[in-house]
Short mmCIF file of C-alpha atoms in Angstrom, two decimals:
data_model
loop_
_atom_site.label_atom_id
_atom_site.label_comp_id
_atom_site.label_asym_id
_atom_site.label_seq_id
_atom_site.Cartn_x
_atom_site.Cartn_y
_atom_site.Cartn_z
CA UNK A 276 -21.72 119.47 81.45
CA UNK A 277 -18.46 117.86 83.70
CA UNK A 278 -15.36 118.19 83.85
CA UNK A 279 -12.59 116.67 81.81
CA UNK A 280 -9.59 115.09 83.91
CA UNK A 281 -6.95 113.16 83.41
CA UNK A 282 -4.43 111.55 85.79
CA UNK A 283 -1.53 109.61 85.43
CA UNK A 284 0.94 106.84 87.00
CA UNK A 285 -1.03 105.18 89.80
CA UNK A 286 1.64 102.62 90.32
CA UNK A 287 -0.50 100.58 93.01
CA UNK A 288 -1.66 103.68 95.48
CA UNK A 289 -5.24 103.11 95.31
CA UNK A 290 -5.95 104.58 98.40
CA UNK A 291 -4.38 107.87 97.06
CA UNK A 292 -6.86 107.37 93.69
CA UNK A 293 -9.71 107.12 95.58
CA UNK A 294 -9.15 109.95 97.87
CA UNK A 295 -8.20 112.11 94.97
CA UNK A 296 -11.61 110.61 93.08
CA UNK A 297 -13.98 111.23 95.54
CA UNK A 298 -12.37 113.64 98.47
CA UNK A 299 -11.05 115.65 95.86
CA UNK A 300 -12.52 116.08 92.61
CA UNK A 301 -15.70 114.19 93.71
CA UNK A 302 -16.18 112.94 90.49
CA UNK A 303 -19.74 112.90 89.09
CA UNK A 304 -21.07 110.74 86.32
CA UNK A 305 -21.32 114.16 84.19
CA UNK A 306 -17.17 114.06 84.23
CA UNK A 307 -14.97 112.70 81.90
CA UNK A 308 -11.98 110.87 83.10
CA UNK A 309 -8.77 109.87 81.26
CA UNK A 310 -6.32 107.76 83.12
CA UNK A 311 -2.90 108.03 81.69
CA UNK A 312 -1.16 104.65 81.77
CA UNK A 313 0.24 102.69 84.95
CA UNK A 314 -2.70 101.76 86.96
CA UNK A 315 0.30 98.80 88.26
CA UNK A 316 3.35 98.03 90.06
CA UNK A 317 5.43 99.69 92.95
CA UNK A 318 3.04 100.24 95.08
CA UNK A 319 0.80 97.87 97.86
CA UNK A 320 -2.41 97.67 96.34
CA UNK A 321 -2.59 97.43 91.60
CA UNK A 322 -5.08 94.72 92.40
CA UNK A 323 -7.72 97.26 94.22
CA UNK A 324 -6.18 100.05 91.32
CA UNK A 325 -7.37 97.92 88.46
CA UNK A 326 -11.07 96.71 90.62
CA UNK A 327 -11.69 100.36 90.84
CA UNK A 328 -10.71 101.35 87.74
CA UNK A 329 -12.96 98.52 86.20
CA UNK A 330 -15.89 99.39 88.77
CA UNK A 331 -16.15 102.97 88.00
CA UNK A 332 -16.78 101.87 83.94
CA UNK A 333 -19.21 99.27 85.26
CA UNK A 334 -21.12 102.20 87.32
CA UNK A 335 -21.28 103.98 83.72
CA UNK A 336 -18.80 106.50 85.13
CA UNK A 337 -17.51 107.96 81.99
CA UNK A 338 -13.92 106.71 81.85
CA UNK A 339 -11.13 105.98 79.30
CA UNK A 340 -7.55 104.47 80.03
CA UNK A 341 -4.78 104.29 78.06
CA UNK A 342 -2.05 101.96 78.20
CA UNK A 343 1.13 102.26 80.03
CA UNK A 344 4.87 100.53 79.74
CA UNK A 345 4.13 98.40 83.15
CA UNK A 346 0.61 97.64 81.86
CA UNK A 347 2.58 96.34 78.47
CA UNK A 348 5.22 94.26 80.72
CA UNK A 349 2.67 92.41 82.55
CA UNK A 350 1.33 91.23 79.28
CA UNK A 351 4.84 90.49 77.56
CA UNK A 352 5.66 88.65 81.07
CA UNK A 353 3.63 85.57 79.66
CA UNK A 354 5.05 85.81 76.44
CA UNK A 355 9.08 84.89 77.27
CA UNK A 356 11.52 84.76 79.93
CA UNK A 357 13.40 87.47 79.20
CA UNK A 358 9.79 89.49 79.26
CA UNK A 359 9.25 88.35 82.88
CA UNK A 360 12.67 89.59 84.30
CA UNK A 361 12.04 93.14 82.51
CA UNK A 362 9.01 93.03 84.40
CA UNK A 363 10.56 91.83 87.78
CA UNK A 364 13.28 94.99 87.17
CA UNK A 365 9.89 97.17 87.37
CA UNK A 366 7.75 96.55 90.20
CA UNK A 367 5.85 93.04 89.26
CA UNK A 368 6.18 91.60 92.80
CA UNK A 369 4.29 93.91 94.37
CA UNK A 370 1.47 93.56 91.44
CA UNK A 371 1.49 89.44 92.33
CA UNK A 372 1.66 89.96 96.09
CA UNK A 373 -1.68 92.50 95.79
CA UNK A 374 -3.13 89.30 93.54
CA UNK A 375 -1.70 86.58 95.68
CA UNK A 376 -0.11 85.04 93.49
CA UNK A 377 3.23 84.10 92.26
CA UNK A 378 3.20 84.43 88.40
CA UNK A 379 1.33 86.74 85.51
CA UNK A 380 -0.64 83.08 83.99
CA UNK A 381 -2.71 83.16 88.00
CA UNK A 382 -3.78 86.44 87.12
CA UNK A 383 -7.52 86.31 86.77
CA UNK A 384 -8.57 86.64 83.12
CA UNK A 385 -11.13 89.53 83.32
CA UNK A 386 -7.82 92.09 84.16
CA UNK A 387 -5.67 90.76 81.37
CA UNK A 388 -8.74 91.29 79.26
CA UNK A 389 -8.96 94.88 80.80
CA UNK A 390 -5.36 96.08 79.91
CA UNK A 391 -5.24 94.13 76.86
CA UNK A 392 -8.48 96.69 75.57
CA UNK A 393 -6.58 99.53 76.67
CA UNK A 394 -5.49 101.52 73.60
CA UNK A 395 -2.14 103.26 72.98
CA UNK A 396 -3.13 106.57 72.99
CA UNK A 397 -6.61 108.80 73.10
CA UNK A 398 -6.98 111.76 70.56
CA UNK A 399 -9.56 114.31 71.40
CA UNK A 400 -10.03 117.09 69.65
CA UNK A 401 -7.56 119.70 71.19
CA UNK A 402 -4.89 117.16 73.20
CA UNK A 403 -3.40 113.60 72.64
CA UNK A 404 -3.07 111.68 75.56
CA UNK A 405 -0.15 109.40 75.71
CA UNK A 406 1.56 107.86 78.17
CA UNK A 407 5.24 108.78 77.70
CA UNK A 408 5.74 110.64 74.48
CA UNK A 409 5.84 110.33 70.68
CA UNK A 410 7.96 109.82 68.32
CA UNK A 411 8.36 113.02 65.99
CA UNK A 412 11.07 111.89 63.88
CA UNK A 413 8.84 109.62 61.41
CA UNK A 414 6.30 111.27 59.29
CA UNK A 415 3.01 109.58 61.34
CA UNK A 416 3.99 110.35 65.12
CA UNK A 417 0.79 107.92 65.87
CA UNK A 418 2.38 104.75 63.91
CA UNK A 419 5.02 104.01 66.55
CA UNK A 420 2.88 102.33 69.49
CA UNK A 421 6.12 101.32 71.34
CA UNK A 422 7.62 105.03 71.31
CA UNK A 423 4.35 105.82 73.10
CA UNK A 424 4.92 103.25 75.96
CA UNK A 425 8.69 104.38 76.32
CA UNK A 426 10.34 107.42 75.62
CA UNK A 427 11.25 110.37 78.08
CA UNK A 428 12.42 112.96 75.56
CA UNK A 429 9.67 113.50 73.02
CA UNK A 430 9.84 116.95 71.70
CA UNK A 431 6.46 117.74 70.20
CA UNK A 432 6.35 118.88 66.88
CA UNK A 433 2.46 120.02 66.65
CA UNK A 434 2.52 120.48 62.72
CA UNK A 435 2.58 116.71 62.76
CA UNK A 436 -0.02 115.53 65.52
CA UNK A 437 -3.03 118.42 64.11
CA UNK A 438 -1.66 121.36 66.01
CA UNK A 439 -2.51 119.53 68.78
CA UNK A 440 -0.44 119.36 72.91
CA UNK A 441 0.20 116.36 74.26
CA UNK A 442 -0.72 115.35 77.73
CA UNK A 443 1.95 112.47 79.28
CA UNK A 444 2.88 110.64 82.34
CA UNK A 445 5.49 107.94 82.78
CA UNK A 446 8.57 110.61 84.04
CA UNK A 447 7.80 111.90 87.56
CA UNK A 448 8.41 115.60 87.67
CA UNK A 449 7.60 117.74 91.04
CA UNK A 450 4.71 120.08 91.09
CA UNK A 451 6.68 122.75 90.02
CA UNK A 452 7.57 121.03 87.24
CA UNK A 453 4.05 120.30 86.27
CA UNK A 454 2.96 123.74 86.80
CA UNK A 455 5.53 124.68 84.60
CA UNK A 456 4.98 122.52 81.67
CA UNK A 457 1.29 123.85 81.54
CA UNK A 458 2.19 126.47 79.39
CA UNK A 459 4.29 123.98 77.05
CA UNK A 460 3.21 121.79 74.36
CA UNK A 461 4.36 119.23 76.14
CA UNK A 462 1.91 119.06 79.85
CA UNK A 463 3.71 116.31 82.17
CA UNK A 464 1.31 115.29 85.09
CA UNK A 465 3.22 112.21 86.45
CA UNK A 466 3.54 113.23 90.14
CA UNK A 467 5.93 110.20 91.44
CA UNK A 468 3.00 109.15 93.77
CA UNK A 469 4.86 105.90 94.49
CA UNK A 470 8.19 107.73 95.01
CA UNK A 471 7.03 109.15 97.99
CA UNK A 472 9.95 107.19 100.41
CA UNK A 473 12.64 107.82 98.03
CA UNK A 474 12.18 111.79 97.22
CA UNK A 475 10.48 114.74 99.19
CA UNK A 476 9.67 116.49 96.04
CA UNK A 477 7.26 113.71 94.94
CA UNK A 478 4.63 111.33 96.40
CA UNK A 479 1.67 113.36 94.69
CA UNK A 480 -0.94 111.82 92.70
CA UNK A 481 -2.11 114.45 90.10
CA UNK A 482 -5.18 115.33 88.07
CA UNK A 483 -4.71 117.78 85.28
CA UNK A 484 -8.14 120.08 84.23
CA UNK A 485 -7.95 119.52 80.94
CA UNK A 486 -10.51 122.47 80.11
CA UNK A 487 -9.33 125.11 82.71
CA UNK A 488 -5.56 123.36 83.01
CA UNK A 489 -5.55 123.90 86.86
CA UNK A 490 -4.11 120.77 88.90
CA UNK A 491 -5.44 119.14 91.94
CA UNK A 492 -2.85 117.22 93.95
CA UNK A 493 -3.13 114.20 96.29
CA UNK A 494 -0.70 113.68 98.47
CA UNK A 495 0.44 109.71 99.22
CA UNK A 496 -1.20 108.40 101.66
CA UNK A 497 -0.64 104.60 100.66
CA UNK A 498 1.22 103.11 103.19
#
């Protein structure tokens, strides 16, 4: 029997991922793999993200994904105007540049087929993974899908998800953070891998144990 992982916030850094993947963890079919939500954006290379990502299911690595808020603007950029310039606000033009193109339609089908299968949330039997959070303060936490793609305040209330912890990206937090929120209901595994530049507390690239809860951390090494 593997391993249980799951990692978070990719934003682009695929060289990062696949250090962490294979130098790392050195992942094994036997392993089972949850990616978090935002595979996209920020960073050099969410074309290579998403062609590994989609290559390790193909190789029957035993993978799930959920969906994450930049995943959910690149689809609502073909839907309106106002869509698209929430998206350009986030990252998008270094998600076309990796593609080579200029707008969301030239995106080849096969990864707006990808995202578009990527569910909301993943409930196993002692954790929900979730990208950002739920929303406790209606009766079915699991009803509000755009709570999960959003929030960065969700208090957990376990009486209403099963007794269960939560496991979320989408707000970078420092190691210490994440070490800290271990012991919460609440574990927050969104290293800032892209943020490397910008703060010297983050830049890491994170995959949580889910079964033993121990961390191991990649730093950036996307250039």
């Amino acid at each position: 029997m593997g391993n249980r992982y799951a990692i978070s916030d990719i934003h682009g850094c695929y060289q990062t991922l696949n250090a962490l993947l294979f130098d790392k963890l050195r992942i094994t079919r036997e392993d089972e793999i949850f990616f978090v939500g935002d595979y996209i954006d920020r960073g050099p290379r969410s074309k290579e993200v998403l062609d590994l990502l989609m290559d390790l299911k193909i190789e029957d690595y035993n993978v799930c994904f959920v969906r994450g808020n930049h995943e959910q603007m690149m689809i609502d950029s073909m839907k309106s105007l106002s869509d698209m310039e929430l998206w350009i606000l986030n990252g998008c033009n270094e998600t076309l540049n990796s593609f080579g193109v200029f707008e969301t339609s030239e995106i080849p089908i096969k990864y707006i087929n990808f995202i578009n299968e990527m569910p909301n949330y993943i409930e196993l039997d002692d954790f929900i993974l979730v990208h950002a959070g739920l929303n406790f303060d209606i009766e079915n936490p699991l009803e509000d899908l755009t709570t999960m793609l959003w929030i960065r305040n969700s208090i957990p209330k376990k009486e209403k998800i099963k007794n269960k912890r939560m496991i979320v990206g989408h707000t970078p937090k420092t190691i210490d953070e994440i070490v800290n929120s271990l012991k919460t209901d609440k574990i927050t595994i969104d290293g800032g891998c892209c943020y490397q530049h910008r703060y010297s507390s983050l830049g890491n690239l994170v995959a949580l144990n889910i079964d033993t809860l121990e961390i191991t951390v990649q730093k950036n090494i996307d250039l």
